[in-house]
């Protein structure tokens, strides 16, 4: 019958149970949503990579961009291979009325030697893969307003030509084009066709650009690829292991961390509220527990009684929280992946999110209830009747001393100082809150009612300070996130300009020859032009392989227009060091992942060879999202002789219009250039991604603040319910209802103001420490005044709103009834 | 000073309704010291609460100082109580987190009186209730009699004309109870306060000059006794109480 007794207890304290449930529910909801969002993001990026590399194990490229198809035929004979595809990319322009501008009509055609293998999974919606036309994605077909079998006119080196749409397939990474016409000016349209088709259309018989290989299972891949390499005996070929590391192309780690932090905060607040409620429940029911024990309940049965209550709340919380978690996750993921401009179908992932949030949703509340429940089971039968539950102040001194010692940790010049600060503030919170509350009472700006509220707050300091602390942490987190975003926003254009390498970047499907460079430099407004190569290299960290893009550095160009930035003082030094033999410069992100020190050597695998390169520094770049490295022309030649350049940088004369040069480039080389990006386009592109992510975080922080509100409400309800009789006396002899409202709202305000003030202090200090210790020089010490204002307003609104209900509840009890309470 | 006409009060417990006061008519003059007696559950506290405006009657009129309690808004009643009525309770009902001083000053602070005048009043009341030296004590640090004196001092702080006391000696032993009764009695005599006191105790009632006996929600008897106590009247009350 224990379960019945527990249920009755819950029903008896309806509003308390309700708000505790609400807190658990929101905790579970948020937790599920963030875990699922991170999971989905990881899945998406991996999936995207996989689709992009077509599940291949190895790729073969050539230093001169294209090579003979005969190599494909030769490799194909290897019996270890289960699938193989040869492919080549070419540029063209579409002739469609919907394209208003020639920049919107760039199409990247990919020719494939075979459609029918496991390296490619196309989900045909209409038409047939076998026919001799082009294959486009669903989104593209919609934007072009073309159906399977219809005709598209494209521009080719020998004039325009009609091609038919042979098939429309579901969106996939390989065919990811613009999601709207707007996007089309910055992004190529994509289409697939057969290799033969491309070779014919572009008069490039036998040419391919890449081979992708998938080996049979249980094949020793390294020896197979070495065998292939030896049999081909071709110095130009680059054999590259495909490394699927979603971090390589996406620096999402920080985003994930923030998401987890907010989800964790939500669950923690829920648990805190539960702890508070149970603690008071136990204190209130001491007599009851004592009676139960005298009639023969064992301590364990008492424990079970309370744990059952928690379990009921948790089960209801889970039943309601998981579906609402799904809804929130959907909302989050729409927001998040919307701002990332992917048009791959977003399928919500919850393989880990579901069991994990169920598990944590049970474990965390159970842990939170452990202390009060144990306390309940230990209630002493004899002494329980006399003592009124008073907050224990014991251990406060020890706590303060430890807090002060930990606080010294803020002087450590490392990110650990932030942790020290946080721990110190948690430890010192009650004493800070006490001091501030006394200050509030002294200044008596909340009037007589405020001074009464101040006293009650001090009497329930532990309980109230827990909630106030959580508000402070939420505000601190909000300020930190906001400061980081403001910092990024303010710096992003500056840093793009610093590391864009000129005014225009372009990349070509074919090698950039000296004639082409000459042609470009003759264009109006072009001051200078430079071509460089990019190649992939594998390195390893532990057992895992990582891959990065090695960018060829030309010293004379970089001294004025680098593709990276470092501290101004170091820039020249780094470039000089890069000139030395066997050196490499790492991008910030690769450097961190690698984990070594400047001056250490790094082992890089290229074409099966091991190369030791000395790391001469780390730099930031806004141009490459993932792992990057910079290497001098000479050093790259050591790894790979004669890699032909496929990338270019253009410097314009002052006052030259970037877009007119871009158009001229595209018109001059319609079939070679796969992308042309101007500095201004890049700036606006990078800036565009921020507001979406920012509003996402604002939303999550709002949730955190709302839960904090529920927590304050819960705390105040308990504070008030403890004092029903007292409040009744006040009303009987002198206080009007309004004065009671004022008292309780003041109490909420005191909790809120403490949280706000300490939160702002904590926030600003955290921002400072983060800026000081952060490796990322994009992060600066910026005090987000606007967010501070918003936190103050939100904090005040939340704490006032949270106090309305408790004061209403207690005012509703008739005076004569409340005088009888004890 | 107080006119009560046809008061009825019914409590609802679940589906059953229970008529506690079944029609009370009563007139109380200024300066009277009244003891309300009667068996447990006869409605004494209920009547006192109605007089003090802590609760509202279902039917009937209550006039205190020509003010009709039943016509007042909740707020008006609170302000009326604050300014005109002092309450003394059986279990003192002191605010546990306030010191003696603060408890006494509470109604005056609620009324936003100037701090200086609050301080003088508190000092005077501490003197007259013999609480010197206990100003900074908390209620839990006082004896029952001391607590009740604080409660009386608090009841007097707004200088009311009427004091309502529900079993003020109920929790006290004879010695402390007598102290409290003497205090009330002297207030009645020196300051011409009207005091209405609910009590079970004949000894306590003997300090009053009028005894009203309630039984089953009706006034059973209403006896004025001369100063010092009328033995015949007392005897008749005792018989009635025992019957
Ligand atoms: N709020 C209430 N709800 C329901 N019934 C009530 C309420 N208050 C009092 N009663 C009932 O009304 C009756 C009279 O109560 P009251 O407190 O006036 O009695 P009393 O004469 O003061 O008794 P005692 O001498 O024991 O204090 C009692 O039977 C009591 O149960
Ligand atoms: Mg009574």
PDB file of N, CA, C and O in Angstrom, chain A residues 15-16 18-19 463-464 467 708-725 727-728 731 737-749 751 797-814 818:
ATOM      1  N   UNK A  15      -0.250  21.870  -5.880  1.00  0.00           N
ATOM      2  CA  UNK A  15       0.497  22.854  -6.668  1.00  0.00           C
ATOM      3  C   UNK A  15       1.997  22.595  -6.535  1.00  0.00           C
ATOM      4  O   UNK A  15       2.754  22.740  -7.497  1.00  0.00           O
ATOM      5  N   UNK A  16       2.405  22.146  -5.346  1.00  0.00           N
ATOM      6  CA  UNK A  16       3.824  21.847  -5.184  1.00  0.00           C
ATOM      7  C   UNK A  16       4.235  20.703  -6.110  1.00  0.00           C
ATOM      8  O   UNK A  16       5.212  20.798  -6.840  1.00  0.00           O
ATOM      9  N   UNK A  18       2.784  19.800  -8.767  1.00  0.00           N
ATOM     10  CA  UNK A  18       2.674  20.230 -10.151  1.00  0.00           C
ATOM     11  C   UNK A  18       3.932  20.954 -10.616  1.00  0.00           C
ATOM     12  O   UNK A  18       4.475  20.656 -11.679  1.00  0.00           O
ATOM     13  N   UNK A  19       4.405  21.868  -9.786  1.00  0.00           N
ATOM     14  CA  UNK A  19       5.568  22.641 -10.227  1.00  0.00           C
ATOM     15  C   UNK A  19       6.849  21.816 -10.216  1.00  0.00           C
ATOM     16  O   UNK A  19       7.730  22.014 -11.041  1.00  0.00           O
ATOM     17  N   UNK A 463      17.919  27.303   1.034  1.00  0.00           N
ATOM     18  CA  UNK A 463      16.926  27.030   0.016  1.00  0.00           C
ATOM     19  C   UNK A 463      16.898  28.152  -1.016  1.00  0.00           C
ATOM     20  O   UNK A 463      16.958  27.930  -2.213  1.00  0.00           O
ATOM     21  N   UNK A 464      16.801  29.389  -0.526  1.00  0.00           N
ATOM     22  CA  UNK A 464      16.682  30.516  -1.446  1.00  0.00           C
ATOM     23  C   UNK A 464      17.957  30.727  -2.242  1.00  0.00           C
ATOM     24  O   UNK A 464      17.902  31.094  -3.413  1.00  0.00           O
ATOM     25  N   UNK A 467      18.322  28.549  -5.462  1.00  0.00           N
ATOM     26  CA  UNK A 467      17.586  29.016  -6.642  1.00  0.00           C
ATOM     27  C   UNK A 467      18.229  30.262  -7.223  1.00  0.00           C
ATOM     28  O   UNK A 467      18.321  30.435  -8.423  1.00  0.00           O
ATOM     29  N   UNK A 708      14.226  28.516 -14.186  1.00  0.00           N
ATOM     30  CA  UNK A 708      14.655  29.185 -12.971  1.00  0.00           C
ATOM     31  C   UNK A 708      13.452  29.837 -12.308  1.00  0.00           C
ATOM     32  O   UNK A 708      13.293  29.795 -11.090  1.00  0.00           O
ATOM     33  N   UNK A 709      12.604  30.438 -13.150  1.00  0.00           N
ATOM     34  CA  UNK A 709      11.382  31.052 -12.633  1.00  0.00           C
ATOM     35  C   UNK A 709      10.545  30.032 -11.886  1.00  0.00           C
ATOM     36  O   UNK A 709      10.070  30.293 -10.776  1.00  0.00           O
ATOM     37  N   UNK A 710      10.396  28.857 -12.482  1.00  0.00           N
ATOM     38  CA  UNK A 710       9.620  27.813 -11.811  1.00  0.00           C
ATOM     39  C   UNK A 710      10.288  27.443 -10.492  1.00  0.00           C
ATOM     40  O   UNK A 710       9.631  27.235  -9.483  1.00  0.00           O
ATOM     41  N   UNK A 711      11.620  27.417 -10.517  1.00  0.00           N
ATOM     42  CA  UNK A 711      12.356  27.106  -9.293  1.00  0.00           C
ATOM     43  C   UNK A 711      12.102  28.142  -8.207  1.00  0.00           C
ATOM     44  O   UNK A 711      11.871  27.796  -7.045  1.00  0.00           O
ATOM     45  N   UNK A 712      12.136  29.408  -8.602  1.00  0.00           N
ATOM     46  CA  UNK A 712      11.880  30.470  -7.619  1.00  0.00           C
ATOM     47  C   UNK A 712      10.458  30.334  -7.095  1.00  0.00           C
ATOM     48  O   UNK A 712      10.202  30.439  -5.893  1.00  0.00           O
ATOM     49  N   UNK A 713       9.544  30.060  -8.014  1.00  0.00           N
ATOM     50  CA  UNK A 713       8.152  29.885  -7.629  1.00  0.00           C
ATOM     51  C   UNK A 713       8.032  28.769  -6.602  1.00  0.00           C
ATOM     52  O   UNK A 713       7.384  28.909  -5.558  1.00  0.00           O
ATOM     53  N   UNK A 714       8.701  27.673  -6.892  1.00  0.00           N
ATOM     54  CA  UNK A 714       8.680  26.517  -6.011  1.00  0.00           C
ATOM     55  C   UNK A 714       9.260  26.869  -4.634  1.00  0.00           C
ATOM     56  O   UNK A 714       8.673  26.576  -3.598  1.00  0.00           O
ATOM     57  N   UNK A 715      10.410  27.552  -4.648  1.00  0.00           N
ATOM     58  CA  UNK A 715      11.040  27.934  -3.385  1.00  0.00           C
ATOM     59  C   UNK A 715      10.132  28.857  -2.582  1.00  0.00           C
ATOM     60  O   UNK A 715       9.930  28.682  -1.385  1.00  0.00           O
ATOM     61  N   UNK A 716       9.574  29.858  -3.294  1.00  0.00           N
ATOM     62  CA  UNK A 716       8.725  30.814  -2.590  1.00  0.00           C
ATOM     63  C   UNK A 716       7.475  30.138  -2.052  1.00  0.00           C
ATOM     64  O   UNK A 716       7.046  30.417  -0.937  1.00  0.00           O
ATOM     65  N   UNK A 717       6.900  29.221  -2.869  1.00  0.00           N
ATOM     66  CA  UNK A 717       5.704  28.526  -2.399  1.00  0.00           C
ATOM     67  C   UNK A 717       6.018  27.831  -1.085  1.00  0.00           C
ATOM     68  O   UNK A 717       5.242  27.896  -0.137  1.00  0.00           O
ATOM     69  N   UNK A 718       7.192  27.196  -1.050  1.00  0.00           N
ATOM     70  CA  UNK A 718       7.534  26.497   0.171  1.00  0.00           C
ATOM     71  C   UNK A 718       7.795  27.464   1.318  1.00  0.00           C
ATOM     72  O   UNK A 718       7.326  27.259   2.429  1.00  0.00           O
ATOM     73  N   UNK A 719       8.524  28.529   1.038  1.00  0.00           N
ATOM     74  CA  UNK A 719       8.782  29.527   2.072  1.00  0.00           C
ATOM     75  C   UNK A 719       7.478  30.040   2.646  1.00  0.00           C
ATOM     76  O   UNK A 719       7.327  30.223   3.848  1.00  0.00           O
ATOM     77  N   UNK A 720       6.527  30.292   1.737  1.00  0.00           N
ATOM     78  CA  UNK A 720       5.270  30.889   2.147  1.00  0.00           C
ATOM     79  C   UNK A 720       4.418  29.876   2.904  1.00  0.00           C
ATOM     80  O   UNK A 720       3.809  30.192   3.924  1.00  0.00           O
ATOM     81  N   UNK A 721       4.442  28.631   2.402  1.00  0.00           N
ATOM     82  CA  UNK A 721       3.626  27.621   3.052  1.00  0.00           C
ATOM     83  C   UNK A 721       4.128  27.310   4.463  1.00  0.00           C
ATOM     84  O   UNK A 721       3.367  26.953   5.335  1.00  0.00           O
ATOM     85  N   UNK A 722       5.441  27.478   4.638  1.00  0.00           N
ATOM     86  CA  UNK A 722       5.992  27.311   5.982  1.00  0.00           C
ATOM     87  C   UNK A 722       5.465  28.391   6.926  1.00  0.00           C
ATOM     88  O   UNK A 722       5.566  28.255   8.134  1.00  0.00           O
ATOM     89  N   UNK A 723       5.017  29.487   6.342  1.00  0.00           N
ATOM     90  CA  UNK A 723       4.698  30.646   7.181  1.00  0.00           C
ATOM     91  C   UNK A 723       3.239  31.047   7.084  1.00  0.00           C
ATOM     92  O   UNK A 723       2.900  32.206   7.298  1.00  0.00           O
ATOM     93  N   UNK A 724       2.377  30.082   6.768  1.00  0.00           N
ATOM     94  CA  UNK A 724       0.964  30.411   6.599  1.00  0.00           C
ATOM     95  C   UNK A 724       0.418  31.090   7.861  1.00  0.00           C
ATOM     96  O   UNK A 724      -0.263  32.110   7.791  1.00  0.00           O
ATOM     97  N   UNK A 725       0.765  30.521   9.010  1.00  0.00           N
ATOM     98  CA  UNK A 725       0.219  31.054  10.249  1.00  0.00           C
ATOM     99  C   UNK A 725       0.741  32.471  10.495  1.00  0.00           C
ATOM    100  O   UNK A 725      -0.017  33.388  10.805  1.00  0.00           O
ATOM    101  N   UNK A 727       1.776  34.604   8.350  1.00  0.00           N
ATOM    102  CA  UNK A 727       1.158  35.553   7.430  1.00  0.00           C
ATOM    103  C   UNK A 727      -0.280  35.830   7.852  1.00  0.00           C
ATOM    104  O   UNK A 727      -0.760  36.966   7.778  1.00  0.00           O
ATOM    105  N   UNK A 728      -0.946  34.780   8.344  1.00  0.00           N
ATOM    106  CA  UNK A 728      -2.302  34.955   8.872  1.00  0.00           C
ATOM    107  C   UNK A 728      -2.321  35.977  10.004  1.00  0.00           C
ATOM    108  O   UNK A 728      -3.191  36.846  10.063  1.00  0.00           O
ATOM    109  N   UNK A 731      -1.934  39.435   8.697  1.00  0.00           N
ATOM    110  CA  UNK A 731      -3.177  39.929   8.102  1.00  0.00           C
ATOM    111  C   UNK A 731      -4.214  40.229   9.177  1.00  0.00           C
ATOM    112  O   UNK A 731      -4.965  41.195   9.067  1.00  0.00           O
ATOM    113  N   UNK A 737      -4.019  42.757   2.190  1.00  0.00           N
ATOM    114  CA  UNK A 737      -3.581  41.760   1.202  1.00  0.00           C
ATOM    115  C   UNK A 737      -2.430  42.295   0.380  1.00  0.00           C
ATOM    116  O   UNK A 737      -1.484  41.591   0.078  1.00  0.00           O
ATOM    117  N   UNK A 738      -2.561  43.558  -0.012  1.00  0.00           N
ATOM    118  CA  UNK A 738      -1.531  44.161  -0.859  1.00  0.00           C
ATOM    119  C   UNK A 738      -0.180  44.149  -0.161  1.00  0.00           C
ATOM    120  O   UNK A 738       0.862  43.898  -0.773  1.00  0.00           O
ATOM    121  N   UNK A 739      -0.205  44.387   1.160  1.00  0.00           N
ATOM    122  CA  UNK A 739       1.062  44.380   1.889  1.00  0.00           C
ATOM    123  C   UNK A 739       1.659  42.976   1.947  1.00  0.00           C
ATOM    124  O   UNK A 739       2.874  42.819   1.915  1.00  0.00           O
ATOM    125  N   UNK A 740       0.794  41.963   1.992  1.00  0.00           N
ATOM    126  CA  UNK A 740       1.288  40.578   1.943  1.00  0.00           C
ATOM    127  C   UNK A 740       1.906  40.312   0.568  1.00  0.00           C
ATOM    128  O   UNK A 740       3.014  39.776   0.448  1.00  0.00           O
ATOM    129  N   UNK A 741       1.173  40.760  -0.477  1.00  0.00           N
ATOM    130  CA  UNK A 741       1.729  40.625  -1.834  1.00  0.00           C
ATOM    131  C   UNK A 741       3.105  41.252  -1.898  1.00  0.00           C
ATOM    132  O   UNK A 741       4.063  40.673  -2.401  1.00  0.00           O
ATOM    133  N   UNK A 742       3.164  42.465  -1.368  1.00  0.00           N
ATOM    134  CA  UNK A 742       4.427  43.207  -1.434  1.00  0.00           C
ATOM    135  C   UNK A 742       5.547  42.447  -0.726  1.00  0.00           C
ATOM    136  O   UNK A 742       6.675  42.382  -1.213  1.00  0.00           O
ATOM    137  N   UNK A 743       5.209  41.867   0.436  1.00  0.00           N
ATOM    138  CA  UNK A 743       6.219  41.131   1.199  1.00  0.00           C
ATOM    139  C   UNK A 743       6.757  39.952   0.393  1.00  0.00           C
ATOM    140  O   UNK A 743       7.970  39.761   0.280  1.00  0.00           O
ATOM    141  N   UNK A 744       5.823  39.181  -0.181  1.00  0.00           N
ATOM    142  CA  UNK A 744       6.259  37.958  -0.861  1.00  0.00           C
ATOM    143  C   UNK A 744       6.945  38.290  -2.182  1.00  0.00           C
ATOM    144  O   UNK A 744       7.952  37.680  -2.545  1.00  0.00           O
ATOM    145  N   UNK A 745       6.422  39.315  -2.864  1.00  0.00           N
ATOM    146  CA  UNK A 745       7.085  39.723  -4.107  1.00  0.00           C
ATOM    147  C   UNK A 745       8.494  40.246  -3.782  1.00  0.00           C
ATOM    148  O   UNK A 745       9.450  39.989  -4.505  1.00  0.00           O
ATOM    149  N   UNK A 746       8.603  40.960  -2.654  1.00  0.00           N
ATOM    150  CA  UNK A 746       9.935  41.426  -2.252  1.00  0.00           C
ATOM    151  C   UNK A 746      10.864  40.239  -2.048  1.00  0.00           C
ATOM    152  O   UNK A 746      12.043  40.291  -2.393  1.00  0.00           O
ATOM    153  N   UNK A 747      10.310  39.177  -1.474  1.00  0.00           N
ATOM    154  CA  UNK A 747      11.132  37.995  -1.245  1.00  0.00           C
ATOM    155  C   UNK A 747      11.618  37.428  -2.578  1.00  0.00           C
ATOM    156  O   UNK A 747      12.788  37.065  -2.722  1.00  0.00           O
ATOM    157  N   UNK A 748      10.694  37.365  -3.541  1.00  0.00           N
ATOM    158  CA  UNK A 748      11.076  36.910  -4.879  1.00  0.00           C
ATOM    159  C   UNK A 748      12.116  37.837  -5.477  1.00  0.00           C
ATOM    160  O   UNK A 748      13.096  37.404  -6.090  1.00  0.00           O
ATOM    161  N   UNK A 749      11.902  39.137  -5.279  1.00  0.00           N
ATOM    162  CA  UNK A 749      12.830  40.123  -5.834  1.00  0.00           C
ATOM    163  C   UNK A 749      14.211  39.995  -5.214  1.00  0.00           C
ATOM    164  O   UNK A 749      15.216  40.182  -5.884  1.00  0.00           O
ATOM    165  N   UNK A 751      15.573  37.241  -4.027  1.00  0.00           N
ATOM    166  CA  UNK A 751      16.214  36.083  -4.674  1.00  0.00           C
ATOM    167  C   UNK A 751      16.662  36.472  -6.072  1.00  0.00           C
ATOM    168  O   UNK A 751      17.789  36.200  -6.488  1.00  0.00           O
ATOM    169  N   UNK A 797      11.361  40.313 -14.129  1.00  0.00           N
ATOM    170  CA  UNK A 797      10.032  39.840 -14.514  1.00  0.00           C
ATOM    171  C   UNK A 797       9.796  38.432 -13.990  1.00  0.00           C
ATOM    172  O   UNK A 797       8.768  38.146 -13.369  1.00  0.00           O
ATOM    173  N   UNK A 798      10.806  37.571 -14.203  1.00  0.00           N
ATOM    174  CA  UNK A 798      10.652  36.180 -13.777  1.00  0.00           C
ATOM    175  C   UNK A 798      10.461  36.099 -12.267  1.00  0.00           C
ATOM    176  O   UNK A 798       9.589  35.395 -11.774  1.00  0.00           O
ATOM    177  N   UNK A 799      11.269  36.879 -11.514  1.00  0.00           N
ATOM    178  CA  UNK A 799      11.138  36.723 -10.057  1.00  0.00           C
ATOM    179  C   UNK A 799       9.838  37.338  -9.546  1.00  0.00           C
ATOM    180  O   UNK A 799       9.252  36.824  -8.588  1.00  0.00           O
ATOM    181  N   UNK A 800       9.385  38.401 -10.196  1.00  0.00           N
ATOM    182  CA  UNK A 800       8.096  38.960  -9.772  1.00  0.00           C
ATOM    183  C   UNK A 800       6.974  37.990 -10.146  1.00  0.00           C
ATOM    184  O   UNK A 800       6.118  37.653  -9.321  1.00  0.00           O
ATOM    185  N   UNK A 801       7.037  37.511 -11.400  1.00  0.00           N
ATOM    186  CA  UNK A 801       5.992  36.585 -11.859  1.00  0.00           C
ATOM    187  C   UNK A 801       5.948  35.355 -10.970  1.00  0.00           C
ATOM    188  O   UNK A 801       4.877  34.858 -10.624  1.00  0.00           O
ATOM    189  N   UNK A 802       7.144  34.888 -10.565  1.00  0.00           N
ATOM    190  CA  UNK A 802       7.198  33.674  -9.756  1.00  0.00           C
ATOM    191  C   UNK A 802       6.625  33.908  -8.363  1.00  0.00           C
ATOM    192  O   UNK A 802       6.215  32.970  -7.697  1.00  0.00           O
ATOM    193  N   UNK A 803       6.605  35.158  -7.898  1.00  0.00           N
ATOM    194  CA  UNK A 803       6.101  35.376  -6.545  1.00  0.00           C
ATOM    195  C   UNK A 803       4.601  35.639  -6.507  1.00  0.00           C
ATOM    196  O   UNK A 803       3.995  35.615  -5.439  1.00  0.00           O
ATOM    197  N   UNK A 804       4.016  35.917  -7.680  1.00  0.00           N
ATOM    198  CA  UNK A 804       2.594  36.253  -7.680  1.00  0.00           C
ATOM    199  C   UNK A 804       1.755  35.073  -7.208  1.00  0.00           C
ATOM    200  O   UNK A 804       0.911  35.212  -6.328  1.00  0.00           O
ATOM    201  N   UNK A 805       2.044  33.908  -7.751  1.00  0.00           N
ATOM    202  CA  UNK A 805       1.216  32.751  -7.423  1.00  0.00           C
ATOM    203  C   UNK A 805       1.286  32.375  -5.940  1.00  0.00           C
ATOM    204  O   UNK A 805       0.248  32.218  -5.299  1.00  0.00           O
ATOM    205  N   UNK A 806       2.491  32.254  -5.368  1.00  0.00           N
ATOM    206  CA  UNK A 806       2.540  31.927  -3.934  1.00  0.00           C
ATOM    207  C   UNK A 806       1.810  32.959  -3.078  1.00  0.00           C
ATOM    208  O   UNK A 806       1.103  32.595  -2.145  1.00  0.00           O
ATOM    209  N   UNK A 807       1.974  34.241  -3.406  1.00  0.00           N
ATOM    210  CA  UNK A 807       1.324  35.234  -2.561  1.00  0.00           C
ATOM    211  C   UNK A 807      -0.190  35.168  -2.744  1.00  0.00           C
ATOM    212  O   UNK A 807      -0.953  35.356  -1.797  1.00  0.00           O
ATOM    213  N   UNK A 808      -0.603  34.847  -3.960  1.00  0.00           N
ATOM    214  CA  UNK A 808      -2.036  34.693  -4.194  1.00  0.00           C
ATOM    215  C   UNK A 808      -2.570  33.509  -3.392  1.00  0.00           C
ATOM    216  O   UNK A 808      -3.594  33.595  -2.712  1.00  0.00           O
ATOM    217  N   UNK A 809      -1.816  32.401  -3.443  1.00  0.00           N
ATOM    218  CA  UNK A 809      -2.244  31.195  -2.730  1.00  0.00           C
ATOM    219  C   UNK A 809      -2.405  31.465  -1.243  1.00  0.00           C
ATOM    220  O   UNK A 809      -3.402  31.081  -0.632  1.00  0.00           O
ATOM    221  N   UNK A 810      -1.410  32.131  -0.670  1.00  0.00           N
ATOM    222  CA  UNK A 810      -1.458  32.319   0.775  1.00  0.00           C
ATOM    223  C   UNK A 810      -2.511  33.355   1.155  1.00  0.00           C
ATOM    224  O   UNK A 810      -3.149  33.263   2.194  1.00  0.00           O
ATOM    225  N   UNK A 811      -2.754  34.306   0.279  1.00  0.00           N
ATOM    226  CA  UNK A 811      -3.779  35.308   0.555  1.00  0.00           C
ATOM    227  C   UNK A 811      -5.178  34.728   0.475  1.00  0.00           C
ATOM    228  O   UNK A 811      -6.126  35.280   1.007  1.00  0.00           O
ATOM    229  N   UNK A 812      -5.285  33.605  -0.263  1.00  0.00           N
ATOM    230  CA  UNK A 812      -6.596  33.010  -0.465  1.00  0.00           C
ATOM    231  C   UNK A 812      -7.066  32.282   0.790  1.00  0.00           C
ATOM    232  O   UNK A 812      -8.261  32.160   1.031  1.00  0.00           O
ATOM    233  N   UNK A 813      -6.125  31.809   1.588  1.00  0.00           N
ATOM    234  CA  UNK A 813      -6.498  31.102   2.813  1.00  0.00           C
ATOM    235  C   UNK A 813      -7.148  32.104   3.766  1.00  0.00           C
ATOM    236  O   UNK A 813      -6.625  33.206   3.955  1.00  0.00           O
ATOM    237  N   UNK A 814      -8.287  31.740   4.341  1.00  0.00           N
ATOM    238  CA  UNK A 814      -8.933  32.697   5.231  1.00  0.00           C
ATOM    239  C   UNK A 814      -8.081  32.876   6.484  1.00  0.00           C
ATOM    240  O   UNK A 814      -7.354  31.980   6.899  1.00  0.00           O
ATOM    241  N   UNK A 818      -5.853  30.235   8.663  1.00  0.00           N
ATOM    242  CA  UNK A 818      -4.391  30.254   8.705  1.00  0.00           C
ATOM    243  C   UNK A 818      -3.878  30.421  10.131  1.00  0.00           C
ATOM    244  O   UNK A 818      -2.782  29.966  10.450  1.00  0.00           O
TER     245      UNK A 818
END
